[in-house]
PDB file of C-alpha atoms in Angstrom:
ATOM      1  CA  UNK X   1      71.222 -35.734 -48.103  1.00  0.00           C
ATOM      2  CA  UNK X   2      67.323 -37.278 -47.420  1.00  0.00           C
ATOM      3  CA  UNK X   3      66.023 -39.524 -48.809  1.00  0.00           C
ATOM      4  CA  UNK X   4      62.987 -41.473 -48.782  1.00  0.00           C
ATOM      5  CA  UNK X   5      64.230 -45.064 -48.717  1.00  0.00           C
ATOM      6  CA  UNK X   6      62.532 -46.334 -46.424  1.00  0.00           C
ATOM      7  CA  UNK X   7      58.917 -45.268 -47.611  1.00  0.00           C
ATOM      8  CA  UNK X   8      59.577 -46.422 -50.999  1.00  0.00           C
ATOM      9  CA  UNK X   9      60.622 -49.705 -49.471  1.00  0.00           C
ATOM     10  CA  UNK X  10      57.734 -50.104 -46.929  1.00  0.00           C
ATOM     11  CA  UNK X  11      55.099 -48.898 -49.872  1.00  0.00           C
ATOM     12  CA  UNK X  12      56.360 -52.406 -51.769  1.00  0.00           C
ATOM     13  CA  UNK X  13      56.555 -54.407 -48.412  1.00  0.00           C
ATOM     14  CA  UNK X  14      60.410 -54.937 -48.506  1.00  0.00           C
ATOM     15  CA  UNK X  15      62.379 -55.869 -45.953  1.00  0.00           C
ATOM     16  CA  UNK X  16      66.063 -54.139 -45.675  1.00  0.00           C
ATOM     17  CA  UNK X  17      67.318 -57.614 -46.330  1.00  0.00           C
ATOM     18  CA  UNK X  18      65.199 -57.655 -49.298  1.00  0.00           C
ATOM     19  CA  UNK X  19      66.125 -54.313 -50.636  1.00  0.00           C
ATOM     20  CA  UNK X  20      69.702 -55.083 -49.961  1.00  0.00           C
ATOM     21  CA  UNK X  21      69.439 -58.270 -51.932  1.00  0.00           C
ATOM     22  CA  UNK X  22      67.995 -56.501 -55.320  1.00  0.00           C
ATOM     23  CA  UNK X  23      70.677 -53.882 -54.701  1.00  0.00           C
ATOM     24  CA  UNK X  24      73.635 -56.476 -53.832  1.00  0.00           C
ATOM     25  CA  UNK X  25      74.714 -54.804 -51.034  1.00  0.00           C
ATOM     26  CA  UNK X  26      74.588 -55.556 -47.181  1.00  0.00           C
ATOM     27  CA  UNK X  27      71.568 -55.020 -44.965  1.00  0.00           C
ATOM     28  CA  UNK X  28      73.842 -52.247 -43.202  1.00  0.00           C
ATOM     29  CA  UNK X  29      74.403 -50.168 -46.026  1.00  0.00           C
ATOM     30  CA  UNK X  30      70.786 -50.033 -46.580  1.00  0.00           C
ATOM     31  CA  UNK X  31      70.315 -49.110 -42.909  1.00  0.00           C
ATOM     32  CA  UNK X  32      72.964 -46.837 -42.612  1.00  0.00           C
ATOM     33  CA  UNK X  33      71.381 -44.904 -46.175  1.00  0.00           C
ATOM     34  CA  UNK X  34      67.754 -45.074 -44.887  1.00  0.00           C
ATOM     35  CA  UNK X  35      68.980 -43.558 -41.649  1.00  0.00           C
ATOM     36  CA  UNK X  36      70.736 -40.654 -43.498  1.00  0.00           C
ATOM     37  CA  UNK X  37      73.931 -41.986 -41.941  1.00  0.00           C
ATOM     38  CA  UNK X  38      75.612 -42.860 -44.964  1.00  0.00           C
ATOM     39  CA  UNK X  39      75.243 -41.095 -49.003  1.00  0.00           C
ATOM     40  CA  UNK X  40      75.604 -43.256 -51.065  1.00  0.00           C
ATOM     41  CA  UNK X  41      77.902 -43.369 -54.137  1.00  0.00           C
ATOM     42  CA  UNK X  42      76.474 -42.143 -57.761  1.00  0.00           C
ATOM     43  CA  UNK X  43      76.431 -45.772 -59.473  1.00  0.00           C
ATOM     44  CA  UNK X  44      74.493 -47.017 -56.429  1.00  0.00           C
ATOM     45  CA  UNK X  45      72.135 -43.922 -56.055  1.00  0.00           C
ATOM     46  CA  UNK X  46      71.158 -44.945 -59.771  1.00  0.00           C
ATOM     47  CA  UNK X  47      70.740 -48.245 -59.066  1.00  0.00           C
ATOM     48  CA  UNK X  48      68.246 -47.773 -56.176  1.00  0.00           C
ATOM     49  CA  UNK X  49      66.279 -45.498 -58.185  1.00  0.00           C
ATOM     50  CA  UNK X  50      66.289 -48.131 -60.665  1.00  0.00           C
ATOM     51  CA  UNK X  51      64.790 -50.811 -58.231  1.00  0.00           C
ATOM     52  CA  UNK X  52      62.160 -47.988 -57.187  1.00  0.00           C
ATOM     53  CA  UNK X  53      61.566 -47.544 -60.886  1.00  0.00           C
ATOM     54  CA  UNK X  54      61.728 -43.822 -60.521  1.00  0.00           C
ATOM     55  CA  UNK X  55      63.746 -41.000 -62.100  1.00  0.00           C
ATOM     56  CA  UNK X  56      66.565 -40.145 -58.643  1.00  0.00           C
ATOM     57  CA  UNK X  57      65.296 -36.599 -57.856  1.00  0.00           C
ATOM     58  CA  UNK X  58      62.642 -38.663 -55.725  1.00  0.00           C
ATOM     59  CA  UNK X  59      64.458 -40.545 -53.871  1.00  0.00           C
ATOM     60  CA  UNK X  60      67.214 -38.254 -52.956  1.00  0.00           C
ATOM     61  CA  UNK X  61      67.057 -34.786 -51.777  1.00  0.00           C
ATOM     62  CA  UNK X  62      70.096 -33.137 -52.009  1.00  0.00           C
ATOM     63  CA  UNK X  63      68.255 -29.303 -51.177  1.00  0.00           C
ATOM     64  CA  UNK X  64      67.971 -30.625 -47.627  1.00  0.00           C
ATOM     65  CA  UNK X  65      71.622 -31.369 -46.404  1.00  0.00           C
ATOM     66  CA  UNK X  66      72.680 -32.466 -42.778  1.00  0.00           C
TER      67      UNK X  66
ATOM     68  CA  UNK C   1      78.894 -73.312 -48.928  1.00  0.00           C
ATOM     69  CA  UNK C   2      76.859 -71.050 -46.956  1.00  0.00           C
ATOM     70  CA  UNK C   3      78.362 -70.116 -43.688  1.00  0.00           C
ATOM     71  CA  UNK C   4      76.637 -71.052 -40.169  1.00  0.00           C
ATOM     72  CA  UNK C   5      74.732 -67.662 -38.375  1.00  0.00           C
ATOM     73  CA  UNK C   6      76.917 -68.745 -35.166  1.00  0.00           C
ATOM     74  CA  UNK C   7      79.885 -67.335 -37.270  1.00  0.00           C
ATOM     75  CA  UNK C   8      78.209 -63.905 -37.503  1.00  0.00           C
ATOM     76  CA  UNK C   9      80.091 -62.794 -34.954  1.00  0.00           C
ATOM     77  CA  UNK C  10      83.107 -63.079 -36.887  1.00  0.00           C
ATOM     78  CA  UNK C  11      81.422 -61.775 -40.029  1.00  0.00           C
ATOM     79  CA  UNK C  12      78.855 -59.585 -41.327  1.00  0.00           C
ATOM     80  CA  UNK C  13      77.361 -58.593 -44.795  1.00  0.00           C
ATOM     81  CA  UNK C  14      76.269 -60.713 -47.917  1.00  0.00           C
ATOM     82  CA  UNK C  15      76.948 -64.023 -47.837  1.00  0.00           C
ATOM     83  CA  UNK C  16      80.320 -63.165 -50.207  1.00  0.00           C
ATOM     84  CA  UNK C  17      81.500 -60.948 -47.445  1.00  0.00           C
ATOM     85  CA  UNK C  18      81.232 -63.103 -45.221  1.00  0.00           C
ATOM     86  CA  UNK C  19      82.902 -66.078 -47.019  1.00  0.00           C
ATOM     87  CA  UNK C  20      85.881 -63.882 -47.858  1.00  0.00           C
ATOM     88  CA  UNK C  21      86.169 -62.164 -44.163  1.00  0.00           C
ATOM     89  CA  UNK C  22      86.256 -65.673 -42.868  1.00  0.00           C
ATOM     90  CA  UNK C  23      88.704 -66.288 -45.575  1.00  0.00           C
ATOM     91  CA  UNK C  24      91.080 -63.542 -44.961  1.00  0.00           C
ATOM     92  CA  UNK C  25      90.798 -64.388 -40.744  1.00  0.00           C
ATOM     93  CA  UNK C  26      91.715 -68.390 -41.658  1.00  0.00           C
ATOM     94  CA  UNK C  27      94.623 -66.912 -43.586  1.00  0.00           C
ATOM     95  CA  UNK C  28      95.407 -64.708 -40.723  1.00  0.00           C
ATOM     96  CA  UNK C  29      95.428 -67.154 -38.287  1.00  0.00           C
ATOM     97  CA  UNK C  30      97.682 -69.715 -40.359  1.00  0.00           C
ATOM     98  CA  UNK C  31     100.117 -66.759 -41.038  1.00  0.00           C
ATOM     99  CA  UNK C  32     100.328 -65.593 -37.447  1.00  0.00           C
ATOM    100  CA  UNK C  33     100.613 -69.335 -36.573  1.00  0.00           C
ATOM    101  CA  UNK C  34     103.167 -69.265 -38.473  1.00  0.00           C
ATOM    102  CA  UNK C  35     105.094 -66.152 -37.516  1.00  0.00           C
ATOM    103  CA  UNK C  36     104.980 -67.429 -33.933  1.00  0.00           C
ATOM    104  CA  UNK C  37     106.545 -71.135 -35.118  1.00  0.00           C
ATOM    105  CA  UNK C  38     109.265 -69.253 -36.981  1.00  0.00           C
ATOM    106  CA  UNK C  39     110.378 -67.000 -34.018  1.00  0.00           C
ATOM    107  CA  UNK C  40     110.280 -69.725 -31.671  1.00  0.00           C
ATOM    108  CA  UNK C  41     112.749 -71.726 -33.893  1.00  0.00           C
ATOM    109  CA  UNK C  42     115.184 -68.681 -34.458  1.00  0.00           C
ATOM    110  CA  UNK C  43     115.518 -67.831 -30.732  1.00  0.00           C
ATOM    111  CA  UNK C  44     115.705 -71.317 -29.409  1.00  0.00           C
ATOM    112  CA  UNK C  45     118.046 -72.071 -32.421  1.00  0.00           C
ATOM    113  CA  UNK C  46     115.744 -75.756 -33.219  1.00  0.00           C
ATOM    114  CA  UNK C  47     117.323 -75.371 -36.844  1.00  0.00           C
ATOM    115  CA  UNK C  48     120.206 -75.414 -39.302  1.00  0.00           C
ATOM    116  CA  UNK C  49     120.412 -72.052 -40.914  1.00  0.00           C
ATOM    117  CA  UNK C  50     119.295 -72.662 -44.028  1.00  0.00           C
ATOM    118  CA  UNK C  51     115.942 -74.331 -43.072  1.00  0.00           C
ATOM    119  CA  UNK C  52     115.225 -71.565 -40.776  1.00  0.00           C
ATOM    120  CA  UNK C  53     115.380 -68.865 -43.800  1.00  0.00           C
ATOM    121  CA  UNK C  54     113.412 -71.024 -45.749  1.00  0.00           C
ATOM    122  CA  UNK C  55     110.597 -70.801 -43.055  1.00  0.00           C
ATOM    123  CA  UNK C  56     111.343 -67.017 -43.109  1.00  0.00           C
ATOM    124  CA  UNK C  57     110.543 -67.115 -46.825  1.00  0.00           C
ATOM    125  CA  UNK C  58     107.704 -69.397 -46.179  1.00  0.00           C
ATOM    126  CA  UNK C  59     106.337 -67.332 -43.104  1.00  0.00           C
ATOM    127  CA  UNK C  60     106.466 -64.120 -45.719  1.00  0.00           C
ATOM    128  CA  UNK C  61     104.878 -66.133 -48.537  1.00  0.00           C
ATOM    129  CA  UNK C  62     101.621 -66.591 -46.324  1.00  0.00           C
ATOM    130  CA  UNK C  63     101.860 -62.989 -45.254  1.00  0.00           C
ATOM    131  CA  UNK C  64     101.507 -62.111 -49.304  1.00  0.00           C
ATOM    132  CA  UNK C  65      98.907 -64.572 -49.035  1.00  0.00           C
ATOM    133  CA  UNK C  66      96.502 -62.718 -46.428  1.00  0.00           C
ATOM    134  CA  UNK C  67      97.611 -59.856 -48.259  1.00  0.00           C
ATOM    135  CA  UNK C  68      95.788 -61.032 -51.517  1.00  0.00           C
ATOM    136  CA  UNK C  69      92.794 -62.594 -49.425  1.00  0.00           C
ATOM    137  CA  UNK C  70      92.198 -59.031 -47.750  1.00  0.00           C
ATOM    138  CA  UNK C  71      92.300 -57.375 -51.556  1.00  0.00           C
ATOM    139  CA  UNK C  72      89.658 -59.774 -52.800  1.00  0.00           C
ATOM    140  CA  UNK C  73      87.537 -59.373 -49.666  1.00  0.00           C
ATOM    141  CA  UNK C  74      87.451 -55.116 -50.466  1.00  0.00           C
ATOM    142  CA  UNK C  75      87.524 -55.334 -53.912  1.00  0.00           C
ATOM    143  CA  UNK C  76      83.676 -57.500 -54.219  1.00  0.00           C
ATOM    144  CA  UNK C  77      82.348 -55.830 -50.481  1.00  0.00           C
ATOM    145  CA  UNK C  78      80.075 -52.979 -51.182  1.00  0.00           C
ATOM    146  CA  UNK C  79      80.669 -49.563 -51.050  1.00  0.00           C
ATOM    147  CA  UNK C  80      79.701 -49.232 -47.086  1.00  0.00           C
ATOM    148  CA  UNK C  81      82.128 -52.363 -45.584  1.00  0.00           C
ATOM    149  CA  UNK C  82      85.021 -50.867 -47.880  1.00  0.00           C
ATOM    150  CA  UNK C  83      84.810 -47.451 -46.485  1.00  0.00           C
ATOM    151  CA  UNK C  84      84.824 -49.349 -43.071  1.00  0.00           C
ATOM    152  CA  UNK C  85      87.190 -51.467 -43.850  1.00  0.00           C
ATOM    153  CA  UNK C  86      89.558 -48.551 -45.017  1.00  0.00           C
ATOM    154  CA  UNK C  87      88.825 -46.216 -42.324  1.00  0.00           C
ATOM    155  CA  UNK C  88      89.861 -49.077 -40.010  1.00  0.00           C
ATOM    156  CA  UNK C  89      93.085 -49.406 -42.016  1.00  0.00           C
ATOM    157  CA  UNK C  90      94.116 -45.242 -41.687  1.00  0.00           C
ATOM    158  CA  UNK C  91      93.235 -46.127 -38.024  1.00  0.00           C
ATOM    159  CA  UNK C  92      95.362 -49.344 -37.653  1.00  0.00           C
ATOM    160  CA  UNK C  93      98.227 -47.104 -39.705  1.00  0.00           C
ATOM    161  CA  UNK C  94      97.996 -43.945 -37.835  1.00  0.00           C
ATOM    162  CA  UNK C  95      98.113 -45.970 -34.383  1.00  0.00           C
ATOM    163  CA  UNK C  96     101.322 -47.953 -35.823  1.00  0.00           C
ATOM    164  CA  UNK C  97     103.317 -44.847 -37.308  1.00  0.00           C
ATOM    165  CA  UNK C  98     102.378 -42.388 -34.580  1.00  0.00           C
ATOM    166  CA  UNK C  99     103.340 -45.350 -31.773  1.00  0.00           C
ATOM    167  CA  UNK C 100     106.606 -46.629 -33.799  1.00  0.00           C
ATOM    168  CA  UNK C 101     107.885 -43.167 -34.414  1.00  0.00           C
ATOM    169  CA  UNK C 102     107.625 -42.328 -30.293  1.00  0.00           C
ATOM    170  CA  UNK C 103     108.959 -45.462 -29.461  1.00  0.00           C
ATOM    171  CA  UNK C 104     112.062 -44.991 -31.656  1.00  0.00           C
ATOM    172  CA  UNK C 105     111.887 -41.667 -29.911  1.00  0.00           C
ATOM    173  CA  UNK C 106     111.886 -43.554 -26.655  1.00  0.00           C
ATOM    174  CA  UNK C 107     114.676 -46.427 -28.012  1.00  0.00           C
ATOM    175  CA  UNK C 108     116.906 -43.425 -29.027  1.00  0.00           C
ATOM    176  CA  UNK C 109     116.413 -42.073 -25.931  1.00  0.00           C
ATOM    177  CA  UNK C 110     117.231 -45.143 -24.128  1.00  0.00           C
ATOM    178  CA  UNK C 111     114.030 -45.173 -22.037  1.00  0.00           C
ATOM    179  CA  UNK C 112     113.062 -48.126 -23.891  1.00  0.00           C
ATOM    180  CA  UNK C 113     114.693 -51.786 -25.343  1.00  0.00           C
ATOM    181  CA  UNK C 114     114.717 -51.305 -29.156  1.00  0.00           C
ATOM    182  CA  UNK C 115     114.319 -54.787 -29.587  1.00  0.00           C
ATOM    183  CA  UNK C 116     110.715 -55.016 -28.689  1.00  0.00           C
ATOM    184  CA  UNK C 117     109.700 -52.775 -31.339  1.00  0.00           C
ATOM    185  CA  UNK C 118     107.681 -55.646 -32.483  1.00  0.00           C
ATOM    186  CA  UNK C 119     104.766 -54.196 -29.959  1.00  0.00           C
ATOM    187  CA  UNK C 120     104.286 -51.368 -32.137  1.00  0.00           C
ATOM    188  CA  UNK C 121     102.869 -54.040 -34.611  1.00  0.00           C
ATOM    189  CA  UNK C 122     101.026 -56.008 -32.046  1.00  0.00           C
ATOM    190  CA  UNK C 123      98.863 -52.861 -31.453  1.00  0.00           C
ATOM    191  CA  UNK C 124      98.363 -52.484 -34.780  1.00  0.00           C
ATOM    192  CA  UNK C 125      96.654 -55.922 -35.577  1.00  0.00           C
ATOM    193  CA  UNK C 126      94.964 -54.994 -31.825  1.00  0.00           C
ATOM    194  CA  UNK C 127      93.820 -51.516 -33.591  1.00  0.00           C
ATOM    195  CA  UNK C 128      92.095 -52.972 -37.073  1.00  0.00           C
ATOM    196  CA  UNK C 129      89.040 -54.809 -35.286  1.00  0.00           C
ATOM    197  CA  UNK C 130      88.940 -52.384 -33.090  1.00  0.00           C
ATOM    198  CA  UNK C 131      88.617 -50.206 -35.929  1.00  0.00           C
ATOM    199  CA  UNK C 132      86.013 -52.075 -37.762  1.00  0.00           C
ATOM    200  CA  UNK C 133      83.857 -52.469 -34.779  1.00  0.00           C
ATOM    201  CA  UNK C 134      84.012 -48.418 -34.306  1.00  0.00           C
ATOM    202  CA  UNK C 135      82.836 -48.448 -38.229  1.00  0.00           C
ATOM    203  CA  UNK C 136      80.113 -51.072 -38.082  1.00  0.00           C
ATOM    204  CA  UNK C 137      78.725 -49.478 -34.805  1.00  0.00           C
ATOM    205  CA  UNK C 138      78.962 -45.690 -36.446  1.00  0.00           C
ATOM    206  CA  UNK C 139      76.967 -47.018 -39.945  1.00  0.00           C
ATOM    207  CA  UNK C 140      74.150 -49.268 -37.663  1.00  0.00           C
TER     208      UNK C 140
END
């Protein structure tokens, strides 16, 4: 699944260990999503579209699989 | 308290994760401390019997312990170090039933002495970091 993490994040001038903060999770996690290594779950997904302020469906892709 | 960056070899995540990893490796340490103690005093025989079961009891307590130390640790990680974390475990339980079931094989057998079974559970607590560091360096 894509997703476009890491524009959203660079667009407000985050850091990962920003990003991570608002989300309370680690900087990894947030690496290892922005890098497409790692989906995350539902209740998280929804939370990082809630940070972005921005309905899910743009900032996950789930047409374009691995 | 938060924890110096020289530790962050030991640790990684939030600043929670890495108060409870450092947590559950403290209890580790005091537990395997005293395992060791314990089985030095049963095979020299330092003891009257009845001490010696109490630091069985006591050894086992700590065990439950690091146990509950481990639980809070994956319980408030995020989603990421907990799939780590548990992937580590399958690996750390795969290595130890796969490896004790052939070396009962190999006891029964008589190519090996069944009293140092106790490897199989050295390689397990080898195969957990080992484990974790596979994770961390698959998710980076």
């Amino acid at each position: 699944m894509k997703n476009r993490l890491k524009v959203l994040r660079a667009e407000r001038d985050w850091t990962q260990a920003d990003l991570a903060q608002r989300l309370d999770v680690s900087r990894q996690t947030v690496n290892a999503i922005e890098k497409g290594k790692y989906d995350p779950s539902l209740p998280l997904a929804f939370r990082i579209s809630r940070v972005f302020e921005m309905p899910i469906e743009q900032v996950f892709d789930p047409e374009e699989g691995e | 308290m938060k924890l110096p960056d020289s530790l962050g070899f030991l640790c990684s995540g939030s600043e929670r994760d890495r108060r409870n990893q450092l947590r559950v490796a403290l209890w580790s340490l005091v537990w395997a401390f005293s395992f060791l103690a314990i089985t030095l005093v049963i095979k020299k025989n330092w003891l009257p019997y009845g001490v010696t079961i109490v630091g069985v009891f006591g050894t086992s307590i700590l065990g439950i312990v690091t146990i509950l130390a481990h639980r809070r640790f994956l319980r408030e990680t995020d989603e990421l170090q907990r799939k780590i974390e548990v992937e580590a475990l399958a690996l750390a339980f795969g290595v130890g039933l796969v490896g004790g079931l052939t070396y009962w094989l190999l006891a029964v057998r008589g190519g090996v002495p069944a009293k140092d079974f106790i490897y199989v559970f050295a390689a397990m607590i080898i195969t957990h970091p080992i484990g974790v560091l596979m994770g961390r360096r698959k998710y980076s």
